[in-house]
Amino acid sequence: MAQFNQTISVDCVIFGFDGEQLNVLLVDRTLTKEGQEIFSDLTLTGNHIYEDEELDNAAARILFDLTGVKDIYLEQFGVFASPERLNHPNDRQWLLANGRNPDSRIVSVAYFSLIATKEITLEWKGRNVKWYPVNSVGTLAFDHNQILSKALAALRNKLRSAPIGFALLPEKFTLSQLQKIYEIILGTELDKRNFRKKIARMKYLIPLNEKQKGVAHKPAQLYVFDRDIYEKSKTEMFDFSI
Amino acid sequence: MAQFNQTISVDCVIFGFDGEQLNVLLVDRTLTKEGQEIFSDLTLTGNHIYEDEELDNAAARILFDLTGVKDIYLEQFGVFASPERLNHPNDRQWLLANGRNPDSRIVSVAYFSLIATKEITLEWKGRNVKWYPVNSVGTLAFDHNQILSKALAALRNKLRSAPIGFALLPEKFTLSQLQKIYEIILGTELDKRNFRKKIARMKYLIPLNEKQKGVAHKPAQLYVFDRDIYEKSKTEMFDFSI
DNA sequence: ACAAAAGTGTTGCAGATACACCCATGG
DNA sequence: CCATGGGTGTATCTGCAACACTTTTGT
């Protein structure tokens, strides 16, 4: 593999869902000097790209490096390149301590991605990453709060126009889980019956002959998403509303 | 102003509407050597950014340089950074002839913008730019065909979710002109009466006490778009469809 | 037996579609 | 007076929202 490109980086906003909340994967950034902690805060996951690497591949690589998972939903949603984006004192100090020039400009191409929180083990390669509920994220490094909020907006938008909710769920999921995802991301309450009527119209959500087990209530039917059927139905789905 | 950043450029897909067709503004790229024309093709408008310049400002600057118009609708819709995007022979030759290194990687941040074709004079600063109907654009330089088709997709999407059609029209416009824009961009035919019913619901489209002049038929009422009313109504307009 | 979530139908209303004729102007 | 696009209303259909009770399991 070639070397890193010094001016282009990719940041990934990795969303996860644990059944209750929408979470983001954040990296612990602690700067120490002679054993003393100088500061400690959090960043999104990201990295520079290799000279011969496509952006999409760089994003997938970063994701794999941190989570050990491949073939994940990934979508580019913006570029962040303000000349001031590395100007905060902590950020400059951090860059200096890592042998980088805080005055050189870095464009960051931002992706968001969706995975089921439980599907991944964060012990992978001993990275210092953790899930944080999106609602309680404090001040992040660089312009990462901006990136996160734009990612949320992009996620909401996308969720309205394409069936991506189950990317946050295990392969087999229940309709209530799916409904909860819509409710949390869109910030609404949805009617159970109306929700299920819509689902019934989506031919690519396929009920299995299989039910939940070990729950202290009527076990729910499990569903899977069929990508092939979805791709076919997409061509027919035209939305001519002005 | 600082100097140019060599690795970051901004490309603008400038759409115009002439009453009949959707057009793109393209730049003539003719390479000559010792008075001999070596090749001649077309590119999108674009330029490198200045070291201390925001991306949005760079896009606005490029637009102003080429058209002499300010305060234009502009929207970022993607980044193009494939390591192979400058690899075609003509492109390499062109870069070399212009003193640039064809092997260095350039990321291009792409914007699309909307203006009324007739509002601008292309003699501005003697640039070699011209309008071309989007339907009959041939092979463009670099990856500009890719950029153009993604711009069209972004435009269609945006048009469905936000009232931006009149950005392609003069300040005062008729409803038939607006309808034609929707028809051409979305590739549909729309019913005149139903279209006007939707318009009537948009309180930010304001009928003037003024009519078309010099047309050989019943003169149409002119409308303007009121940005303030739009911004207010936006907050209420929530779309909770899943 | 009880707690907890799953699952299921009907009705009213609003917004979408389909459709045809008269009007004002310039030439 | 003719050609051209401007402007208008109604009937039907379809999709969305609101709403409450029975079922299955684990403890």
XYZ file of C-alpha atoms (C1' of nucleotides) in Angstrom:
538
model
C 0.000 0.000 0.000
C 1.185 3.481 -0.812
C 1.646 6.139 1.807
C -0.904 8.440 3.367
C -2.138 11.530 1.609
C -1.497 14.377 4.052
C -4.334 16.653 3.030
C -7.299 14.329 2.587
C -8.928 12.475 5.425
C -12.109 10.528 5.865
C -14.217 10.784 9.005
C -16.874 8.210 9.792
C -19.880 8.848 11.945
C -20.696 5.318 13.004
C -24.218 4.998 14.327
C -25.347 2.059 16.382
C -28.609 1.057 17.967
C -28.828 -0.974 21.169
C -32.583 -1.398 21.335
C -33.028 1.755 23.344
C -30.913 4.556 22.032
C -29.058 5.779 19.009
C -25.328 5.718 19.714
C -22.179 7.011 18.026
C -18.820 5.395 18.131
C -16.229 7.827 19.481
C -12.489 7.606 20.022
C -10.834 8.591 23.231
C -8.169 11.225 22.555
C -5.911 11.668 25.521
C -2.768 13.728 25.233
C -0.051 12.942 27.725
C 3.333 14.561 28.187
C 5.941 12.879 30.345
C 3.290 10.653 31.854
C 1.069 13.635 32.717
C -2.375 13.898 31.165
C -2.723 17.261 29.459
C -6.246 16.834 28.226
C -8.667 14.115 27.282
C -11.611 14.390 24.965
C -13.385 12.551 22.173
C -13.283 12.485 18.384
C -15.131 10.796 15.600
C -13.391 7.909 13.939
C -11.282 8.895 10.978
C -8.031 8.599 9.159
C -6.095 9.917 6.225
C -6.521 8.159 2.922
C -3.803 6.296 1.081
C -2.493 7.903 -2.054
C -3.978 5.248 -4.301
C -7.200 4.677 -2.391
C -10.781 5.522 -3.340
C -12.674 7.518 -0.721
C -15.352 4.858 -0.297
C -12.684 2.252 0.281
C -10.946 4.426 2.827
C -14.200 4.780 4.736
C -14.751 1.016 4.650
C -11.187 0.448 5.810
C -11.580 2.788 8.774
C -14.764 1.024 9.719
C -13.180 -2.368 9.476
C -10.141 -1.291 11.461
C -12.286 -0.129 14.331
C -15.043 -2.675 14.385
C -13.827 -5.731 12.507
C -16.972 -5.668 10.406
C -17.227 -5.497 6.618
C -20.004 -4.762 4.118
C -21.601 -2.114 6.196
C -23.980 0.610 5.150
C -21.891 3.664 4.338
C -22.864 6.976 2.850
C -20.906 10.084 2.031
C -22.772 13.157 3.216
C -20.419 16.112 3.119
C -17.003 17.687 3.073
C -15.510 19.710 5.839
C -12.674 21.962 4.862
C -12.938 25.229 6.694
C -9.489 26.824 7.013
C -10.247 27.212 10.729
C -11.287 23.674 11.468
C -8.028 22.693 13.191
C -7.557 25.943 15.062
C -8.689 25.146 18.587
C -5.777 25.013 21.045
C -6.280 21.355 22.012
C -6.410 20.363 18.376
C -3.247 22.233 17.487
C -1.436 20.778 20.463
C -2.584 17.306 19.515
C -1.467 17.659 15.920
C 1.914 18.994 16.993
C 2.388 16.171 19.478
C 1.677 13.736 16.660
C 4.222 15.239 14.335
C 1.753 17.007 12.086
C 1.607 20.573 10.974
C -1.446 22.281 12.509
C -1.275 25.025 9.899
C -1.642 22.775 6.893
C -5.144 22.489 5.611
C -6.953 19.166 5.741
C -10.195 18.409 3.944
C -12.233 15.780 5.578
C -14.780 13.803 3.643
C -17.507 12.616 5.973
C -19.438 9.361 5.878
C -22.072 7.979 8.130
C -22.611 4.301 8.650
C -25.073 2.096 10.407
C -24.439 -1.060 12.390
C -26.122 -3.017 15.107
C -24.379 -2.139 18.344
C -24.332 -5.701 19.522
C -22.855 -7.099 16.342
C -19.421 -5.754 17.087
C -16.891 -6.289 19.789
C -14.987 -3.212 20.698
C -11.992 -5.169 21.917
C -10.967 -5.506 18.273
C -7.283 -4.600 17.993
C -7.484 -2.954 21.392
C -8.814 0.345 20.070
C -9.978 2.892 22.561
C -13.409 3.385 21.044
C -16.759 3.349 22.820
C -20.430 3.880 22.143
C -21.992 7.118 23.340
C -25.667 8.038 23.135
C -25.996 10.737 20.484
C -28.172 12.821 22.780
C -25.524 13.193 25.405
C -22.447 13.848 23.310
C -20.494 16.772 24.684
C -17.912 18.930 22.967
C -15.874 16.938 20.487
C -12.493 17.635 18.971
C -11.988 19.649 15.770
C -15.270 20.414 13.980
C -16.662 17.023 14.885
C -19.791 18.360 16.563
C -20.668 20.024 13.280
C -19.964 16.828 11.384
C -22.080 14.815 13.787
C -25.038 17.107 13.528
C -24.882 17.105 9.759
C -24.643 13.319 9.861
C -27.800 13.156 11.939
C -29.610 15.368 9.482
C -28.421 13.205 6.584
C -29.494 10.063 8.413
C -32.960 11.436 9.053
C -33.313 12.473 5.458
C -32.167 9.165 4.146
C -34.413 7.251 6.481
C -37.401 9.074 5.085
C -36.589 8.197 1.510
C -35.004 4.750 1.655
C -35.369 1.658 3.771
C -32.173 1.699 5.755
C -33.504 1.277 9.270
C -32.694 -2.414 9.551
C -29.032 -1.676 8.866
C -29.051 -0.789 12.562
C -30.532 -4.170 13.489
C -29.353 -7.759 13.473
C -30.137 -9.687 10.293
C -33.366 -10.994 11.768
C -35.445 -8.394 13.492
C -38.930 -7.707 14.740
C -41.252 -4.998 13.542
C -41.289 -3.350 16.939
C -37.528 -2.988 16.852
C -37.766 -1.425 13.436
C -40.513 0.915 14.554
C -38.436 2.044 17.489
C -35.610 2.982 15.157
C -37.906 5.201 13.144
C -39.260 6.763 16.294
C -35.879 7.509 17.749
C -34.235 8.815 14.618
C -37.182 10.872 13.446
C -38.152 11.922 16.946
C -41.814 10.976 16.545
C -44.192 8.456 17.943
C -45.711 6.152 15.383
C -48.933 4.186 15.475
C -48.223 0.473 15.630
C -50.989 -0.563 13.260
C -50.334 2.102 10.683
C -46.637 1.355 10.794
C -47.285 -2.319 10.095
C -49.564 -1.478 7.212
C -46.750 0.411 5.559
C -44.350 -2.416 6.179
C -46.792 -4.842 4.595
C -46.562 -2.830 1.380
C -42.778 -3.180 1.300
C -42.348 -6.484 -0.419
C -38.666 -6.661 0.447
C -39.345 -7.084 4.161
C -39.916 -10.785 4.461
C -41.537 -12.514 7.434
C -39.774 -15.693 8.492
C -41.295 -18.835 9.949
C -39.438 -18.051 13.073
C -40.208 -16.259 16.288
C -38.362 -14.539 19.066
C -37.356 -16.775 21.931
C -36.947 -16.284 25.623
C -39.004 -13.136 25.933
C -41.512 -12.737 28.717
C -44.391 -11.950 26.402
C -45.893 -13.113 23.143
C -42.878 -13.741 20.915
C -42.688 -11.546 17.833
C -42.280 -12.749 14.287
C -38.839 -12.212 12.794
C -38.260 -10.472 9.468
C -35.359 -10.156 7.054
C -34.597 -7.568 4.405
C -34.232 -8.900 0.866
C -31.885 -6.654 -1.071
C -32.647 -8.190 -4.465
C -36.347 -7.570 -4.184
C -35.635 -4.079 -2.992
C -33.410 -3.269 -5.950
C -36.094 -4.459 -8.330
C -38.915 -2.582 -6.673
C -36.856 0.610 -6.632
C -37.111 1.046 -10.389
C -40.883 1.108 -10.172
C -41.026 3.412 -7.177
C -41.114 6.840 -8.672
C -42.079 9.731 -6.553
C -43.537 12.473 -8.692
C -44.670 14.770 -5.961
C -43.575 18.302 -6.652
C -5.480 36.793 -1.080
C -3.321 33.798 -0.362
C -2.188 31.392 -2.997
C -4.013 28.428 -4.484
C -4.224 25.137 -2.708
C -2.899 22.594 -5.173
C -4.901 19.596 -4.069
C -8.393 20.954 -3.510
C -10.584 22.241 -6.280
C -14.214 23.174 -6.598
C -16.267 22.298 -9.661
C -19.571 24.004 -10.332
C -22.340 22.493 -12.375
C -24.185 25.635 -13.399
C -27.689 24.921 -14.604
C -29.685 27.395 -16.621
C -33.154 27.398 -18.093
C -34.037 29.236 -21.284
C -37.765 28.600 -21.316
C -37.345 25.419 -23.308
C -34.475 23.342 -22.053
C -32.257 22.741 -19.089
C -28.730 23.862 -19.935
C -25.282 23.546 -18.368
C -22.529 26.067 -18.583
C -19.399 24.468 -20.030
C -15.916 25.766 -20.700
C -14.163 25.259 -23.973
C -10.829 23.521 -23.414
C -8.636 23.732 -26.462
C -5.024 22.685 -26.271
C -2.746 24.207 -28.862
C 0.943 23.653 -29.431
C 2.876 25.998 -31.662
C -0.367 27.342 -33.085
C -1.664 23.845 -33.886
C -4.799 22.607 -32.230
C -4.094 19.295 -30.530
C -7.557 18.667 -29.163
C -10.633 20.562 -28.123
C -13.286 19.461 -25.699
C -15.418 20.731 -22.848
C -15.204 20.861 -19.068
C -17.374 21.985 -16.214
C -16.478 25.259 -14.605
C -14.078 24.950 -11.728
C -10.985 26.185 -10.022
C -8.662 25.504 -7.155
C -9.452 27.088 -3.836
C -7.326 29.659 -2.086
C -5.488 28.519 0.997
C -7.592 30.668 3.310
C -10.901 30.266 1.515
C -14.057 28.420 2.570
C -15.382 25.940 0.026
C -18.721 27.707 -0.305
C -16.955 30.978 -0.959
C -14.746 29.372 -3.576
C -17.838 28.097 -5.372
C -19.436 31.535 -5.251
C -16.233 33.097 -6.537
C -16.040 30.718 -9.489
C -19.622 31.477 -10.319
C -19.067 35.186 -10.123
C -15.925 35.007 -12.226
C -17.741 33.256 -15.018
C -21.115 34.886 -14.971
C -20.763 38.190 -13.146
C -23.679 37.245 -10.928
C -23.738 37.051 -7.130
C -26.101 35.581 -4.555
C -26.951 32.555 -6.580
C -28.400 29.259 -5.431
C -25.484 26.943 -4.697
C -25.437 23.508 -3.187
C -22.633 21.089 -2.447
C -23.552 17.594 -3.565
C -20.449 15.453 -3.582
C -16.715 14.945 -3.641
C -14.807 13.416 -6.472
C -11.404 12.090 -5.613
C -10.781 8.860 -7.449
C -7.043 8.331 -7.910
C -7.774 7.724 -11.587
C -9.812 10.804 -12.275
C -7.043 12.679 -14.084
C -5.735 9.691 -15.988
C -7.163 10.095 -19.456
C -4.499 11.049 -22.017
C -6.079 14.399 -22.955
C -6.365 15.326 -19.315
C -2.752 14.459 -18.550
C -1.575 16.364 -21.590
C -3.635 19.349 -20.574
C -2.311 19.375 -17.033
C 1.274 19.062 -18.237
C 0.818 21.878 -20.729
C -0.480 24.016 -17.864
C 2.490 23.339 -15.656
C 0.741 20.944 -13.327
C 1.643 17.495 -12.199
C -0.834 14.971 -13.638
C 0.202 12.409 -11.042
C -0.697 14.482 -8.027
C -4.072 13.758 -6.624
C -6.774 16.394 -6.685
C -10.032 16.201 -4.785
C -12.796 18.114 -6.314
C -15.743 19.287 -4.286
C -18.766 19.617 -6.519
C -21.553 22.187 -6.334
C -24.544 22.733 -8.501
C -26.142 26.098 -8.985
C -29.199 27.492 -10.652
C -29.552 30.679 -12.641
C -31.831 32.057 -15.303
C -30.017 31.662 -18.599
C -31.028 35.096 -19.800
C -29.912 36.867 -16.650
C -26.266 36.554 -17.514
C -24.098 37.789 -20.316
C -21.414 35.360 -21.294
C -19.157 38.092 -22.624
C -18.157 38.759 -19.023
C -14.348 38.971 -18.862
C -14.179 37.298 -22.265
C -14.480 33.765 -20.885
C -14.963 30.970 -23.350
C -18.041 29.518 -21.689
C -21.308 28.581 -23.366
C -24.651 27.008 -22.549
C -25.268 23.445 -23.701
C -28.514 21.511 -23.352
C -27.951 18.856 -20.700
C -29.526 16.227 -22.921
C -26.958 16.611 -25.644
C -23.758 16.890 -23.658
C -21.096 14.629 -25.129
C -17.939 13.322 -23.493
C -16.490 15.831 -21.083
C -12.988 16.160 -19.691
C -11.829 14.403 -16.513
C -14.677 12.725 -14.613
C -17.014 15.570 -15.453
C -19.688 13.374 -17.021
C -19.944 11.561 -13.705
C -20.117 14.840 -11.836
C -22.798 16.134 -14.164
C -24.988 13.100 -13.799
C -24.693 13.162 -10.047
C -25.558 16.862 -10.136
C -28.695 16.114 -12.106
C -29.728 13.490 -9.591
C -29.095 15.926 -6.738
C -31.075 18.617 -8.517
C -34.040 16.303 -9.037
C -33.959 15.260 -5.433
C -33.750 18.788 -4.156
C -36.544 19.940 -6.413
C -38.833 17.356 -4.892
C -38.182 18.485 -1.367
C -37.647 22.235 -1.582
C -38.974 25.073 -3.680
C -35.945 25.918 -5.767
C -37.484 25.901 -9.242
C -37.744 29.649 -9.545
C -34.012 30.009 -8.980
C -33.893 29.100 -12.671
C -36.301 31.903 -13.564
C -36.184 35.684 -13.579
C -37.375 37.366 -10.396
C -40.894 37.697 -11.777
C -42.187 34.584 -13.431
C -45.387 32.927 -14.551
C -46.800 29.685 -13.258
C -46.482 28.057 -16.663
C -42.770 28.752 -16.683
C -42.452 27.232 -13.251
C -44.464 24.205 -14.282
C -42.241 23.667 -17.293
C -39.187 23.594 -15.033
C -40.697 20.834 -12.947
C -41.662 18.906 -16.047
C -38.253 19.124 -17.632
C -36.198 18.391 -14.551
C -38.396 15.605 -13.257
C -39.157 14.259 -16.718
C -42.926 14.147 -16.182
C -45.968 15.894 -17.502
C -48.007 17.715 -14.898
C -51.637 18.698 -14.928
C -52.011 22.466 -15.120
C -54.898 22.723 -12.691
C -53.467 20.391 -10.106
C -50.120 22.127 -10.327
C -51.748 25.472 -9.638
C -53.628 24.072 -6.684
C -50.341 23.070 -5.080
C -48.851 26.454 -5.787
C -51.828 28.118 -4.155
C -50.957 26.301 -0.942
C -47.406 27.675 -0.984
C -47.872 30.996 0.692
C -44.412 32.167 -0.262
C -45.288 32.336 -3.957
C -46.901 35.720 -4.260
C -49.018 36.875 -7.181
C -48.245 40.413 -8.301
C -50.626 43.004 -9.699
C -48.704 42.755 -12.879
C -49.030 40.783 -16.079
C -46.851 39.605 -18.892
C -46.527 42.036 -21.784
C -46.066 41.601 -25.502
C -47.203 38.002 -25.742
C -49.623 36.917 -28.467
C -52.097 35.384 -26.050
C -53.786 36.148 -22.767
C -51.018 37.601 -20.617
C -50.133 35.565 -17.557
C -49.976 36.835 -14.017
C -46.497 37.300 -12.627
C -45.351 35.826 -9.314
C -42.429 36.370 -6.994
C -40.887 34.134 -4.374
C -40.796 35.546 -0.847
C -37.847 34.105 1.007
C -38.922 35.408 4.412
C -42.313 33.774 4.267
C -40.664 30.592 3.071
C -38.200 30.496 5.952
C -41.040 30.949 8.420
C -43.249 28.299 6.883
C -40.346 25.838 6.799
C -40.321 25.450 10.564
C -43.908 24.298 10.534
C -43.523 22.004 7.548
C -42.497 18.753 9.058
C -42.628 15.652 6.987
C -43.059 12.628 9.180
C -43.618 10.079 6.491
C -41.535 7.022 7.110
C -52.612 -15.023 37.720
C -50.295 -11.335 36.103
C -47.156 -8.465 33.477
C -45.527 -7.265 28.962
C -45.360 -6.756 24.354
C -47.502 -8.870 19.881
C -50.850 -8.671 16.747
C -55.047 -7.222 14.243
C -59.657 -3.823 11.195
C -62.591 -0.084 10.429
C -63.895 4.604 9.700
C -63.369 9.499 8.453
C -60.742 12.868 6.146
C -57.455 15.125 3.288
C -54.824 15.335 -0.597
C -54.108 13.407 -5.417
C -55.809 12.616 -9.901
C -58.522 13.101 -13.950
C -60.860 15.928 -16.918
C -62.923 20.360 -20.694
C -64.110 24.779 -21.632
C -63.922 30.016 -21.963
C -60.713 34.205 -21.937
C -57.390 37.859 -23.310
C -54.028 39.252 -26.377
C -51.113 40.028 -30.846
C -50.870 39.454 -35.506
C -60.935 36.311 -36.817
C -57.660 33.136 -35.672
C -53.878 31.138 -33.110
C -51.833 30.796 -28.710
C -51.321 29.950 -24.124
C -53.899 31.591 -19.535
C -57.028 30.528 -16.284
C -60.680 27.993 -13.682
C -64.084 23.763 -10.663
C -65.858 19.220 -9.645
C -66.153 14.261 -8.857
C -63.702 10.234 -7.591
C -60.111 7.643 -5.517
C -56.395 6.515 -2.638
C -53.489 6.899 1.227
C -53.073 8.601 6.045
C -54.544 9.123 10.853
C -57.042 7.797 14.801
C -58.455 4.405 17.722
C -59.004 -0.614 21.621
C -59.010 -5.186 22.478
C -57.335 -10.168 22.366
C -53.220 -13.343 22.289
C -48.995 -15.573 23.753
C -45.329 -16.151 26.530
C -42.269 -16.111 31.123
C -42.300 -15.687 35.918
